[in-house]
Structures are given as C-alpha cells and as structure tokens.
Amino acid sequence: MPPAVSGETWPAATTRELTWTPISLAGDVTIDLYKVGAFHSNIATVPAMASSYLWNIAPSLEAGADYTVRISQGEIEDFSDANFSISADPS
C-alpha cells in the first residue's frame, strides 16, 4: 500500500491527493507525516478502501525536502518510496 507521493514538490497551503492500494485491508488506515525520518504529525484517519485522501497542507508547514508519508493499520505499514518536498506558502 505505498503512498504515491515520492519525489514531488508541493507548496504549503495547497491541497494534494495522497493515494494507496488497500491490499488486504479493512477498516481505517492512519496517514502520518514524517520529517527527517521522525514522526511530525497525523494527517488523517480514513477508511482503507477509500484508497485516497485530499490533504490540505497547512500554510505553516515548514519548507523542506525531507518529508515522507506513512500509511498504517495496526502492524501493517508502508512509507512513501522516497522523500518529497514542501515549498513555502505561495501567497
């Protein structure tokens, strides 16, 4: 169920779609944001079968090229394949 966000750059204060393949999952998955490999914040908890989530990136989120997304359910987890970037709020 790897989240599809690797290698991209997204501006803060925008909305982006996070997607995954819900193989053998039922119930809810947790979507978390990691920075430099450490937990940063919870993005959402959504039904696994939704297979996507529209993430409103906070305008205050620090710019950086070292973010990953983790999608998990219990002991099952997966991270984005590579880091992605958040750029400064364009406004």
Short mmCIF file of N, CA, C and O in Angstrom, two decimals:
data_model
loop_
_atom_site.label_atom_id
_atom_site.label_comp_id
_atom_site.label_asym_id
_atom_site.label_seq_id
_atom_site.Cartn_x
_atom_site.Cartn_y
_atom_site.Cartn_z
N MET A 1 0.81 -1.20 0.00
CA MET A 1 0.00 0.00 0.00
C MET A 1 0.85 1.25 0.00
O MET A 1 0.60 2.16 0.76
N PRO A 2 1.88 1.35 -0.80
CA PRO A 2 2.74 2.54 -0.74
C PRO A 2 2.02 3.81 -1.15
O PRO A 2 1.35 3.84 -2.17
N PRO A 3 2.13 4.85 -0.32
CA PRO A 3 1.54 6.12 -0.71
C PRO A 3 2.29 6.71 -1.90
O PRO A 3 3.50 6.64 -1.97
N ALA A 4 1.57 7.25 -2.83
CA ALA A 4 2.17 7.75 -4.07
C ALA A 4 2.48 9.23 -3.97
O ALA A 4 1.70 10.06 -4.40
N VAL A 5 3.61 9.58 -3.38
CA VAL A 5 3.99 10.99 -3.29
C VAL A 5 5.48 11.21 -3.51
O VAL A 5 5.95 12.32 -3.47
N SER A 6 6.25 10.18 -3.76
CA SER A 6 7.70 10.27 -3.81
C SER A 6 8.23 11.22 -4.86
O SER A 6 7.78 11.24 -6.00
N GLY A 7 9.24 12.02 -4.48
CA GLY A 7 9.98 12.85 -5.41
C GLY A 7 9.28 14.10 -5.89
O GLY A 7 9.79 14.79 -6.75
N GLU A 8 8.14 14.41 -5.36
CA GLU A 8 7.38 15.58 -5.81
C GLU A 8 7.65 16.78 -4.91
O GLU A 8 8.15 16.63 -3.80
N THR A 9 7.28 17.97 -5.39
CA THR A 9 7.33 19.19 -4.58
C THR A 9 5.93 19.78 -4.54
O THR A 9 5.33 20.02 -5.60
N TRP A 10 5.44 20.00 -3.33
CA TRP A 10 4.11 20.56 -3.14
C TRP A 10 4.20 21.83 -2.31
O TRP A 10 4.85 21.84 -1.26
N PRO A 11 3.54 22.90 -2.73
CA PRO A 11 3.54 24.12 -1.93
C PRO A 11 2.65 23.97 -0.69
O PRO A 11 1.60 23.33 -0.75
N ALA A 12 3.08 24.57 0.40
CA ALA A 12 2.22 24.67 1.58
C ALA A 12 0.97 25.45 1.18
O ALA A 12 0.98 26.19 0.19
N ALA A 13 -0.11 25.29 1.91
CA ALA A 13 -1.39 25.98 1.68
C ALA A 13 -2.07 25.53 0.39
O ALA A 13 -2.83 26.28 -0.21
N THR A 14 -1.77 24.30 -0.07
CA THR A 14 -2.46 23.75 -1.22
C THR A 14 -3.06 22.40 -0.82
O THR A 14 -2.79 21.89 0.27
N THR A 15 -3.87 21.85 -1.68
CA THR A 15 -4.48 20.54 -1.44
C THR A 15 -3.91 19.55 -2.43
O THR A 15 -3.86 19.83 -3.63
N ARG A 16 -3.48 18.41 -1.94
CA ARG A 16 -2.91 17.37 -2.78
C ARG A 16 -3.54 16.03 -2.43
O ARG A 16 -3.92 15.78 -1.28
N GLU A 17 -3.61 15.16 -3.42
CA GLU A 17 -4.20 13.85 -3.21
C GLU A 17 -3.12 12.83 -2.84
O GLU A 17 -2.13 12.68 -3.55
N LEU A 18 -3.34 12.13 -1.74
CA LEU A 18 -2.50 11.00 -1.34
C LEU A 18 -3.25 9.74 -1.75
O LEU A 18 -4.45 9.63 -1.51
N THR A 19 -2.57 8.80 -2.38
CA THR A 19 -3.23 7.58 -2.84
C THR A 19 -2.48 6.35 -2.36
O THR A 19 -1.28 6.40 -2.10
N TRP A 20 -3.20 5.25 -2.26
CA TRP A 20 -2.60 3.98 -1.86
C TRP A 20 -3.47 2.86 -2.42
O TRP A 20 -4.61 3.07 -2.83
N THR A 21 -2.91 1.65 -2.41
CA THR A 21 -3.64 0.46 -2.82
C THR A 21 -3.96 -0.34 -1.57
O THR A 21 -3.05 -0.82 -0.89
N PRO A 22 -5.23 -0.49 -1.23
CA PRO A 22 -5.62 -1.14 0.03
C PRO A 22 -5.61 -2.66 -0.05
O PRO A 22 -6.64 -3.31 0.06
N ILE A 23 -4.45 -3.25 -0.25
CA ILE A 23 -4.33 -4.70 -0.36
C ILE A 23 -4.56 -5.34 1.01
O ILE A 23 -3.85 -5.03 1.97
N SER A 24 -5.54 -6.21 1.10
CA SER A 24 -5.84 -6.98 2.33
C SER A 24 -6.13 -6.09 3.53
O SER A 24 -5.81 -6.46 4.66
N LEU A 25 -6.71 -4.93 3.32
CA LEU A 25 -7.04 -4.04 4.43
C LEU A 25 -8.54 -3.84 4.54
O LEU A 25 -9.24 -3.76 3.53
N ALA A 26 -9.02 -3.77 5.76
CA ALA A 26 -10.41 -3.42 6.04
C ALA A 26 -10.38 -2.42 7.18
O ALA A 26 -9.39 -2.33 7.91
N GLY A 27 -11.42 -1.67 7.35
CA GLY A 27 -11.43 -0.69 8.42
C GLY A 27 -10.68 0.57 8.01
O GLY A 27 -10.61 0.92 6.84
N ASP A 28 -10.10 1.24 8.99
CA ASP A 28 -9.43 2.52 8.76
C ASP A 28 -7.91 2.39 8.67
O ASP A 28 -7.33 1.48 9.26
N VAL A 29 -7.30 3.32 7.94
CA VAL A 29 -5.84 3.47 7.93
C VAL A 29 -5.50 4.84 8.52
O VAL A 29 -6.30 5.77 8.45
N THR A 30 -4.33 4.92 9.07
CA THR A 30 -3.82 6.17 9.62
C THR A 30 -2.77 6.72 8.66
O THR A 30 -1.90 5.98 8.21
N ILE A 31 -2.88 8.01 8.37
CA ILE A 31 -1.92 8.67 7.48
C ILE A 31 -1.13 9.66 8.33
O ILE A 31 -1.71 10.56 8.94
N ASP A 32 0.18 9.46 8.37
CA ASP A 32 1.06 10.31 9.19
C ASP A 32 2.12 10.96 8.32
O ASP A 32 2.58 10.38 7.33
N LEU A 33 2.54 12.14 8.73
CA LEU A 33 3.62 12.87 8.07
C LEU A 33 4.89 12.70 8.89
O LEU A 33 4.87 12.85 10.12
N TYR A 34 5.97 12.38 8.20
CA TYR A 34 7.28 12.26 8.84
C TYR A 34 8.22 13.28 8.22
O TYR A 34 8.13 13.59 7.03
N LYS A 35 9.12 13.81 9.04
CA LYS A 35 10.15 14.75 8.58
C LYS A 35 11.48 14.25 9.10
O LYS A 35 11.61 13.97 10.29
N VAL A 36 12.45 14.13 8.24
CA VAL A 36 13.78 13.60 8.58
C VAL A 36 13.64 12.23 9.27
O VAL A 36 14.33 11.94 10.23
N GLY A 37 12.69 11.43 8.82
CA GLY A 37 12.53 10.09 9.34
C GLY A 37 11.83 9.99 10.69
O GLY A 37 11.66 8.89 11.21
N ALA A 38 11.40 11.11 11.27
CA ALA A 38 10.74 11.11 12.57
C ALA A 38 9.30 11.59 12.42
O ALA A 38 9.00 12.45 11.59
N PHE A 39 8.42 11.05 13.26
CA PHE A 39 7.02 11.46 13.23
C PHE A 39 6.91 12.97 13.37
O PHE A 39 7.51 13.56 14.25
N HIS A 40 6.13 13.59 12.49
CA HIS A 40 5.89 15.03 12.55
C HIS A 40 4.46 15.30 13.02
O HIS A 40 4.25 16.04 13.97
N SER A 41 3.46 14.70 12.33
CA SER A 41 2.07 14.95 12.69
C SER A 41 1.15 13.94 12.01
O SER A 41 1.52 13.33 11.01
N ASN A 42 -0.03 13.80 12.57
CA ASN A 42 -1.06 12.96 11.96
C ASN A 42 -1.78 13.78 10.90
O ASN A 42 -2.16 14.92 11.14
N ILE A 43 -1.93 13.20 9.72
CA ILE A 43 -2.66 13.87 8.65
C ILE A 43 -4.14 13.52 8.74
O ILE A 43 -4.99 14.40 8.70
N ALA A 44 -4.46 12.23 8.87
CA ALA A 44 -5.86 11.82 8.93
C ALA A 44 -5.97 10.34 9.25
O ALA A 44 -5.00 9.59 9.15
N THR A 45 -7.17 9.93 9.61
CA THR A 45 -7.55 8.53 9.70
C THR A 45 -8.77 8.37 8.81
O THR A 45 -9.75 9.11 8.97
N VAL A 46 -8.67 7.47 7.84
CA VAL A 46 -9.72 7.33 6.82
C VAL A 46 -9.97 5.85 6.51
O VAL A 46 -9.13 5.01 6.81
N PRO A 47 -11.10 5.54 5.90
CA PRO A 47 -11.35 4.15 5.51
C PRO A 47 -10.29 3.66 4.51
O PRO A 47 -9.98 4.35 3.54
N ALA A 48 -9.76 2.48 4.75
CA ALA A 48 -8.72 1.92 3.88
C ALA A 48 -9.19 1.80 2.44
O ALA A 48 -8.45 2.08 1.50
N MET A 49 -10.43 1.40 2.25
CA MET A 49 -10.94 1.17 0.90
C MET A 49 -11.13 2.46 0.11
O MET A 49 -11.33 2.42 -1.10
N ALA A 50 -11.03 3.61 0.75
CA ALA A 50 -11.14 4.89 0.03
C ALA A 50 -10.00 5.02 -0.97
O ALA A 50 -10.15 5.63 -2.02
N SER A 51 -8.85 4.49 -0.65
CA SER A 51 -7.62 4.46 -1.46
C SER A 51 -7.09 5.85 -1.84
O SER A 51 -6.15 5.96 -2.63
N SER A 52 -7.65 6.90 -1.27
CA SER A 52 -7.09 8.24 -1.48
C SER A 52 -7.60 9.19 -0.41
O SER A 52 -8.62 8.92 0.26
N TYR A 53 -6.88 10.28 -0.26
CA TYR A 53 -7.26 11.31 0.71
C TYR A 53 -6.78 12.66 0.19
O TYR A 53 -5.62 12.78 -0.25
N LEU A 54 -7.63 13.67 0.24
CA LEU A 54 -7.23 15.02 -0.14
C LEU A 54 -6.65 15.72 1.09
O LEU A 54 -7.36 16.01 2.04
N TRP A 55 -5.36 15.96 1.02
CA TRP A 55 -4.61 16.55 2.15
C TRP A 55 -4.50 18.05 1.94
O TRP A 55 -3.92 18.51 0.96
N ASN A 56 -5.04 18.81 2.88
CA ASN A 56 -4.88 20.27 2.90
C ASN A 56 -3.58 20.57 3.64
O ASN A 56 -3.53 20.50 4.87
N ILE A 57 -2.55 20.89 2.91
CA ILE A 57 -1.23 21.13 3.51
C ILE A 57 -1.27 22.47 4.23
O ILE A 57 -1.58 23.50 3.63
N ALA A 58 -0.96 22.44 5.50
CA ALA A 58 -1.02 23.66 6.32
C ALA A 58 -0.09 24.74 5.78
O ALA A 58 1.04 24.45 5.40
N PRO A 59 -0.56 26.00 5.77
CA PRO A 59 0.30 27.08 5.30
C PRO A 59 1.54 27.26 6.16
O PRO A 59 2.57 27.75 5.70
N SER A 60 1.44 26.82 7.41
CA SER A 60 2.57 26.98 8.34
C SER A 60 3.57 25.84 8.28
O SER A 60 4.61 25.88 8.98
N LEU A 61 3.32 24.81 7.46
CA LEU A 61 4.24 23.67 7.38
C LEU A 61 5.59 24.14 6.85
O LEU A 61 5.68 24.80 5.82
N GLU A 62 6.63 23.79 7.58
CA GLU A 62 7.99 24.21 7.23
C GLU A 62 8.42 23.65 5.89
O GLU A 62 8.22 22.47 5.59
N ALA A 63 9.02 24.50 5.06
CA ALA A 63 9.56 24.04 3.78
C ALA A 63 10.70 23.06 4.03
O ALA A 63 11.44 23.19 5.00
N GLY A 64 10.82 22.07 3.16
CA GLY A 64 11.90 21.10 3.29
C GLY A 64 11.78 20.01 2.25
O GLY A 64 10.70 19.78 1.69
N ALA A 65 12.87 19.31 2.02
CA ALA A 65 12.91 18.24 1.03
C ALA A 65 13.01 16.87 1.69
O ALA A 65 13.44 15.90 1.06
N ASP A 66 12.62 16.79 2.94
CA ASP A 66 12.87 15.58 3.72
C ASP A 66 11.60 15.03 4.37
O ASP A 66 11.63 14.50 5.47
N TYR A 67 10.48 15.12 3.66
CA TYR A 67 9.21 14.60 4.16
C TYR A 67 8.90 13.24 3.56
O TYR A 67 9.26 12.96 2.41
N THR A 68 8.22 12.40 4.33
CA THR A 68 7.65 11.15 3.84
C THR A 68 6.26 11.01 4.47
O THR A 68 5.96 11.65 5.48
N VAL A 69 5.44 10.16 3.84
CA VAL A 69 4.11 9.85 4.37
C VAL A 69 4.10 8.38 4.75
O VAL A 69 4.63 7.54 4.01
N ARG A 70 3.50 8.09 5.90
CA ARG A 70 3.34 6.70 6.36
C ARG A 70 1.85 6.41 6.40
O ARG A 70 1.08 7.18 6.97
N ILE A 71 1.46 5.29 5.80
CA ILE A 71 0.09 4.82 5.89
C ILE A 71 0.15 3.50 6.65
O ILE A 71 0.94 2.62 6.31
N SER A 72 -0.68 3.39 7.68
CA SER A 72 -0.59 2.20 8.53
C SER A 72 -1.96 1.76 9.03
O SER A 72 -2.92 2.53 9.08
N GLN A 73 -1.98 0.48 9.41
CA GLN A 73 -3.13 -0.11 10.07
C GLN A 73 -2.59 -1.21 10.96
O GLN A 73 -2.08 -2.22 10.46
N GLY A 74 -2.60 -0.98 12.26
CA GLY A 74 -2.04 -1.96 13.18
C GLY A 74 -0.57 -2.18 12.90
O GLY A 74 0.21 -1.24 12.80
N GLU A 75 -0.19 -3.44 12.69
CA GLU A 75 1.20 -3.79 12.42
C GLU A 75 1.59 -3.61 10.95
O GLU A 75 2.76 -3.73 10.59
N ILE A 76 0.62 -3.34 10.09
CA ILE A 76 0.89 -3.15 8.66
C ILE A 76 1.19 -1.68 8.42
O ILE A 76 0.42 -0.81 8.83
N GLU A 77 2.32 -1.40 7.76
CA GLU A 77 2.67 -0.01 7.47
C GLU A 77 3.49 0.06 6.19
O GLU A 77 4.12 -0.91 5.80
N ASP A 78 3.45 1.23 5.57
CA ASP A 78 4.30 1.48 4.42
C ASP A 78 4.54 2.98 4.34
O ASP A 78 3.68 3.78 4.74
N PHE A 79 5.72 3.33 3.85
CA PHE A 79 6.12 4.72 3.68
C PHE A 79 6.19 5.05 2.20
O PHE A 79 6.37 4.16 1.37
N SER A 80 6.10 6.34 1.88
CA SER A 80 6.35 6.77 0.51
C SER A 80 7.73 6.27 0.12
O SER A 80 8.61 6.12 0.95
N ASP A 81 7.91 5.98 -1.17
CA ASP A 81 9.13 5.34 -1.64
C ASP A 81 10.38 6.20 -1.49
O ASP A 81 11.48 5.69 -1.43
N ALA A 82 10.20 7.51 -1.48
CA ALA A 82 11.33 8.43 -1.34
C ALA A 82 10.80 9.71 -0.69
O ALA A 82 9.60 9.90 -0.56
N ASN A 83 11.73 10.56 -0.31
CA ASN A 83 11.34 11.85 0.25
C ASN A 83 10.61 12.69 -0.79
O ASN A 83 10.81 12.52 -1.98
N PHE A 84 9.77 13.58 -0.31
CA PHE A 84 9.17 14.59 -1.16
C PHE A 84 9.36 15.95 -0.49
O PHE A 84 9.75 16.02 0.68
N SER A 85 9.12 17.00 -1.24
CA SER A 85 9.38 18.36 -0.75
C SER A 85 8.10 19.13 -0.51
O SER A 85 7.12 18.97 -1.24
N ILE A 86 8.15 20.00 0.49
CA ILE A 86 7.13 21.01 0.73
C ILE A 86 7.83 22.34 0.53
O ILE A 86 8.88 22.60 1.12
N SER A 87 7.25 23.18 -0.34
CA SER A 87 7.80 24.52 -0.54
C SER A 87 6.99 25.53 0.26
O SER A 87 5.89 25.21 0.73
N ALA A 88 7.51 26.71 0.41
CA ALA A 88 6.86 27.75 1.20
C ALA A 88 5.50 28.11 0.64
O ALA A 88 5.24 27.96 -0.57
N ASP A 89 4.61 28.58 1.50
CA ASP A 89 3.28 29.04 1.12
C ASP A 89 3.42 30.07 -0.02
O ASP A 89 4.12 31.06 0.12
N PRO A 90 2.77 29.80 -1.16
CA PRO A 90 2.93 30.69 -2.31
C PRO A 90 2.27 32.06 -2.17
O PRO A 90 2.52 32.95 -2.96
N SER A 91 1.44 32.25 -1.16
CA SER A 91 0.74 33.54 -1.03
C SER A 91 1.57 34.57 -0.29
O SER A 91 2.58 34.35 0.24
#
